[in-house]
GROMACS .gro file of C-alpha atoms in nm:
model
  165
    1UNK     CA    1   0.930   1.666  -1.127
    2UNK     CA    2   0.904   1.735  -0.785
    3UNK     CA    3   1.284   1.623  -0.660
    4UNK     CA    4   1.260   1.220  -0.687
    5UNK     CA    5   1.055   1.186  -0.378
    6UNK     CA    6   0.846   0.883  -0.296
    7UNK     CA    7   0.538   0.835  -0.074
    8UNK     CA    8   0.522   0.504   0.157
    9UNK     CA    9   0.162   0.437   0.255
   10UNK     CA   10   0.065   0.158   0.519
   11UNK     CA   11  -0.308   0.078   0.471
   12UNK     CA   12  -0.537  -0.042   0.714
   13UNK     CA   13  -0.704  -0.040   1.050
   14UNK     CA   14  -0.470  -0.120   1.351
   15UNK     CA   15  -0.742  -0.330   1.522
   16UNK     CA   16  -0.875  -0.555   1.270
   17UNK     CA   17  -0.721  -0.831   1.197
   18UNK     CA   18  -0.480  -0.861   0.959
   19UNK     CA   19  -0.562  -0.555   0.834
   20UNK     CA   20  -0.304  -0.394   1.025
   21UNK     CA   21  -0.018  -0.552   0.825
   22UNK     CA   22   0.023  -0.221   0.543
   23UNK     CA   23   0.067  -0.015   0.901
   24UNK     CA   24   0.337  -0.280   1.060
   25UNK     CA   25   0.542  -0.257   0.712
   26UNK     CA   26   0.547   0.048   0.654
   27UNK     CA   27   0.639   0.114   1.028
   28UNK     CA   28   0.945  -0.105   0.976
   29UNK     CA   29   1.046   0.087   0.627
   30UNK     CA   30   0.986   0.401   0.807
   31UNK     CA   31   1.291   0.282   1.050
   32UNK     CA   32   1.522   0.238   0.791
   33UNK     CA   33   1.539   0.640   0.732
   34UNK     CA   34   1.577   0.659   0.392
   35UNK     CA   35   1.651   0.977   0.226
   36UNK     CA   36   1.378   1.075  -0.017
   37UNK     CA   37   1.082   0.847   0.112
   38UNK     CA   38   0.800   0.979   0.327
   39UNK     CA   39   0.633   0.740   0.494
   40UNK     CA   40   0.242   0.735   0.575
   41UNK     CA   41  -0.037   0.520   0.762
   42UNK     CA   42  -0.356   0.564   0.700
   43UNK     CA   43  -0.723   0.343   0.758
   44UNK     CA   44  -0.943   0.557   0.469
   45UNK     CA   45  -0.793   0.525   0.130
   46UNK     CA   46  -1.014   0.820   0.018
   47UNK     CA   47  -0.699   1.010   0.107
   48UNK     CA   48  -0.502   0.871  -0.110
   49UNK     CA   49  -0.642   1.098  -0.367
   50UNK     CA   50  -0.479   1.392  -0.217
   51UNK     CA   51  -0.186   1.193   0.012
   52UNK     CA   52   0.048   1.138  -0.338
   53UNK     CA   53   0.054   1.525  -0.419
   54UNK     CA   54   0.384   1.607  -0.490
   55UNK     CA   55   0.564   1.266  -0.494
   56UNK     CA   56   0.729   1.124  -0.808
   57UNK     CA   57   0.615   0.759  -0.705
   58UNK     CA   58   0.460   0.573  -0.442
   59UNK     CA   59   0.403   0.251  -0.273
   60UNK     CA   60   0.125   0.142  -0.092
   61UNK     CA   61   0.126  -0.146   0.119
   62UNK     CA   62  -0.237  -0.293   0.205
   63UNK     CA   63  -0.419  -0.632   0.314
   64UNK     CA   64  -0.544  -0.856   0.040
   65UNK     CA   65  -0.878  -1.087   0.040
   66UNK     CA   66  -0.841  -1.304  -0.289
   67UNK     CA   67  -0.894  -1.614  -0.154
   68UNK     CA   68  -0.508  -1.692  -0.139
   69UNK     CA   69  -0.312  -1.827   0.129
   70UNK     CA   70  -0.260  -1.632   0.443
   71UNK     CA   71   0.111  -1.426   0.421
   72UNK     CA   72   0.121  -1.486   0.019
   73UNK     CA   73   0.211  -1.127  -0.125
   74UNK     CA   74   0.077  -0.997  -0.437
   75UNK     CA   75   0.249  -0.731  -0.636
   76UNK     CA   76   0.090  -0.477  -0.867
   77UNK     CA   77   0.219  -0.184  -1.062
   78UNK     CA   78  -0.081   0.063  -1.106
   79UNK     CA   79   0.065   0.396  -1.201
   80UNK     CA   80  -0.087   0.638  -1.416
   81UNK     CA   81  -0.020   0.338  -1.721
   82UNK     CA   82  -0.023   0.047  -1.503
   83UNK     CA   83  -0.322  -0.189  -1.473
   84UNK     CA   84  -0.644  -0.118  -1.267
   85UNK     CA   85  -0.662  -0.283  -0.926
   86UNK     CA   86  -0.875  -0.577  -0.868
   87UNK     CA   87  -1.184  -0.458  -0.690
   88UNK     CA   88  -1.263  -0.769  -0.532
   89UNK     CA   89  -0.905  -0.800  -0.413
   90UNK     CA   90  -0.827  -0.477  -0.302
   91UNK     CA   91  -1.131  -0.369  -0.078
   92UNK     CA   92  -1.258  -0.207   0.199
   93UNK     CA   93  -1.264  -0.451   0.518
   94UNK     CA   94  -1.646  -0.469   0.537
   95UNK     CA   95  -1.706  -0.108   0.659
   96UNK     CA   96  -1.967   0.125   0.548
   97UNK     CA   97  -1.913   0.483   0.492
   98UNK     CA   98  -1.639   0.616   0.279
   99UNK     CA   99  -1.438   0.256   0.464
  100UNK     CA  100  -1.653   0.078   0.176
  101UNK     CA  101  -1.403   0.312  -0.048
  102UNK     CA  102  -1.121   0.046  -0.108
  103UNK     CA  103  -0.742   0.105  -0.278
  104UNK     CA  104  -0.862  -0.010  -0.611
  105UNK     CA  105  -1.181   0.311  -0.609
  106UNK     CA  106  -0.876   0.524  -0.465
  107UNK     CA  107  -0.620   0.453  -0.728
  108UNK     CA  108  -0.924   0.471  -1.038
  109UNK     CA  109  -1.019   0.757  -0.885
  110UNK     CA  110  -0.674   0.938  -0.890
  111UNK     CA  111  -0.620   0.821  -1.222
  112UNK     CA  112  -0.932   1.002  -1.385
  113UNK     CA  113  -0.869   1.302  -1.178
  114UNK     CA  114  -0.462   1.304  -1.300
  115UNK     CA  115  -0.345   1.258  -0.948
  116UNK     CA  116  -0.209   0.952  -0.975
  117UNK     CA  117   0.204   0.932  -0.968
  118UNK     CA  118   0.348   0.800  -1.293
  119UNK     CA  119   0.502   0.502  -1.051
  120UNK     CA  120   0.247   0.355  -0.809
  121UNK     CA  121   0.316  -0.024  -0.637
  122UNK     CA  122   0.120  -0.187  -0.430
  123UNK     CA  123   0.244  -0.482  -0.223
  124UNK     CA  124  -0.072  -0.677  -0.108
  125UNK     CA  125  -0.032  -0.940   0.221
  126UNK     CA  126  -0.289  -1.177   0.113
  127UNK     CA  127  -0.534  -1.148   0.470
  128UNK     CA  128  -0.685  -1.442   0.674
  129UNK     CA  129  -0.903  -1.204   0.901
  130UNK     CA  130  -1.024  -0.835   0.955
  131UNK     CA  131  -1.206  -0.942   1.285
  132UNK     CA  132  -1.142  -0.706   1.527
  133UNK     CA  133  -0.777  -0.829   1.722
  134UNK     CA  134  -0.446  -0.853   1.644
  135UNK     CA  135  -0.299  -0.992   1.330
  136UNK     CA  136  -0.364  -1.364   1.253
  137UNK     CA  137  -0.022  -1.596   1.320
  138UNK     CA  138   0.018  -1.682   0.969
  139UNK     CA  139   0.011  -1.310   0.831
  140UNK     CA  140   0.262  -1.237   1.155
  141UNK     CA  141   0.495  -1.516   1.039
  142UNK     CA  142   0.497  -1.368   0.689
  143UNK     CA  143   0.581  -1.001   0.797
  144UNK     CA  144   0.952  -1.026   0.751
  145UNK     CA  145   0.926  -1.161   0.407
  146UNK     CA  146   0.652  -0.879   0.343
  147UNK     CA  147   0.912  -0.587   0.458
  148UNK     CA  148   1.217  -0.725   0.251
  149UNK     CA  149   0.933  -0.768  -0.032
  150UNK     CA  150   0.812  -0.364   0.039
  151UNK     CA  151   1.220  -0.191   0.055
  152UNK     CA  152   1.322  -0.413  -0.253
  153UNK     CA  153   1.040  -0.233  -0.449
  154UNK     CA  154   1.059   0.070  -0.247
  155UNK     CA  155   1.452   0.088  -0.328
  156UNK     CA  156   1.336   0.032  -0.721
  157UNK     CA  157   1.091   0.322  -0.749
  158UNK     CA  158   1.351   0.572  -0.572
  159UNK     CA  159   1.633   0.434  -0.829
  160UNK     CA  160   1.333   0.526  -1.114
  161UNK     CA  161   1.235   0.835  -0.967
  162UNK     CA  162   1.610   0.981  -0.916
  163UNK     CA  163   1.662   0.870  -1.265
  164UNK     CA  164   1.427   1.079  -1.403
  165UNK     CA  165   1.504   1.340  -1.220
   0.00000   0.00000   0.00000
């Protein structure tokens, strides 16, 4: 055990679309100072491989294409026993390069090499767009719910990571 602490990662490119939504949340959980959390944004998942080093748990907040409503949030537990990640869901926003490396190669990836925390979440904001702009209206209208979504599972995984420390 490495003291009960958890890693927050926001997902995504700033400047595409709705993509920027993982960034925005975890921006807004970052405010709330929590003791315990360190909070992350990143665009390349690939370094999520090394990012979770050292933390008990983490949760990883990313845009979703599944074909779903705009703002609808998906929740997944994918630790080192949870269930693999959708690829088709959880991708790369159409970028070649290690940016074709989406969340679901990152978290498979950790979990063959044993780097992958024991608790892992991942709250996906179902996307409409990863167009270069600013975040489509109907993800924007859905960011509150997506932050109180994020610290109620972020407050669960530091309860289970304090209790088994």
């Amino acid at each position: 055990m490495t003291g009960g602490r958890v890693l927050v990662v926001g997902l995504g490119s700033p400047d595409r679309g709705d993509d920027a939504v993982g960034a925005a949340v975890a921006e807004r959980l970052d405010a709330l100072g929590m003791e315990g959390v360190d909070v992350v944004t990143r665009e390349d998942p690939t370094q999520l491989v090394r990012l979770w080093t050292g933390h008990d748990a983490a949760l990883v907040i990313d845009a979703v294409a599944s074909g779903n409503p705009p703002g609808r949030l998906h929740i997944r537990e994918v630790g080192d026993s949870g269930e693999p990640l959708p690829t088709s869901a959880f991708m790369a926003a159409g970028r070649g390069g290690s940016h074709a490396f989406g969340l679901a190669g990152a978290v498979e990836l950790a979990r063959t090499l044993g780097t992958l925390p024991s608790h892992v979440t991942v709250v996906g904001v179902e996307a409409k767009t990863f167009d270069f702009g600013p975040m489509s209206p109907e993800v924007r209208d859905h960011l509150d719910a997506a932050v109180a979504t994020a610290a109620a599972e972020l407050i669960a995984l530091r309860e289970e990571v304090q209790s088994c420390a």
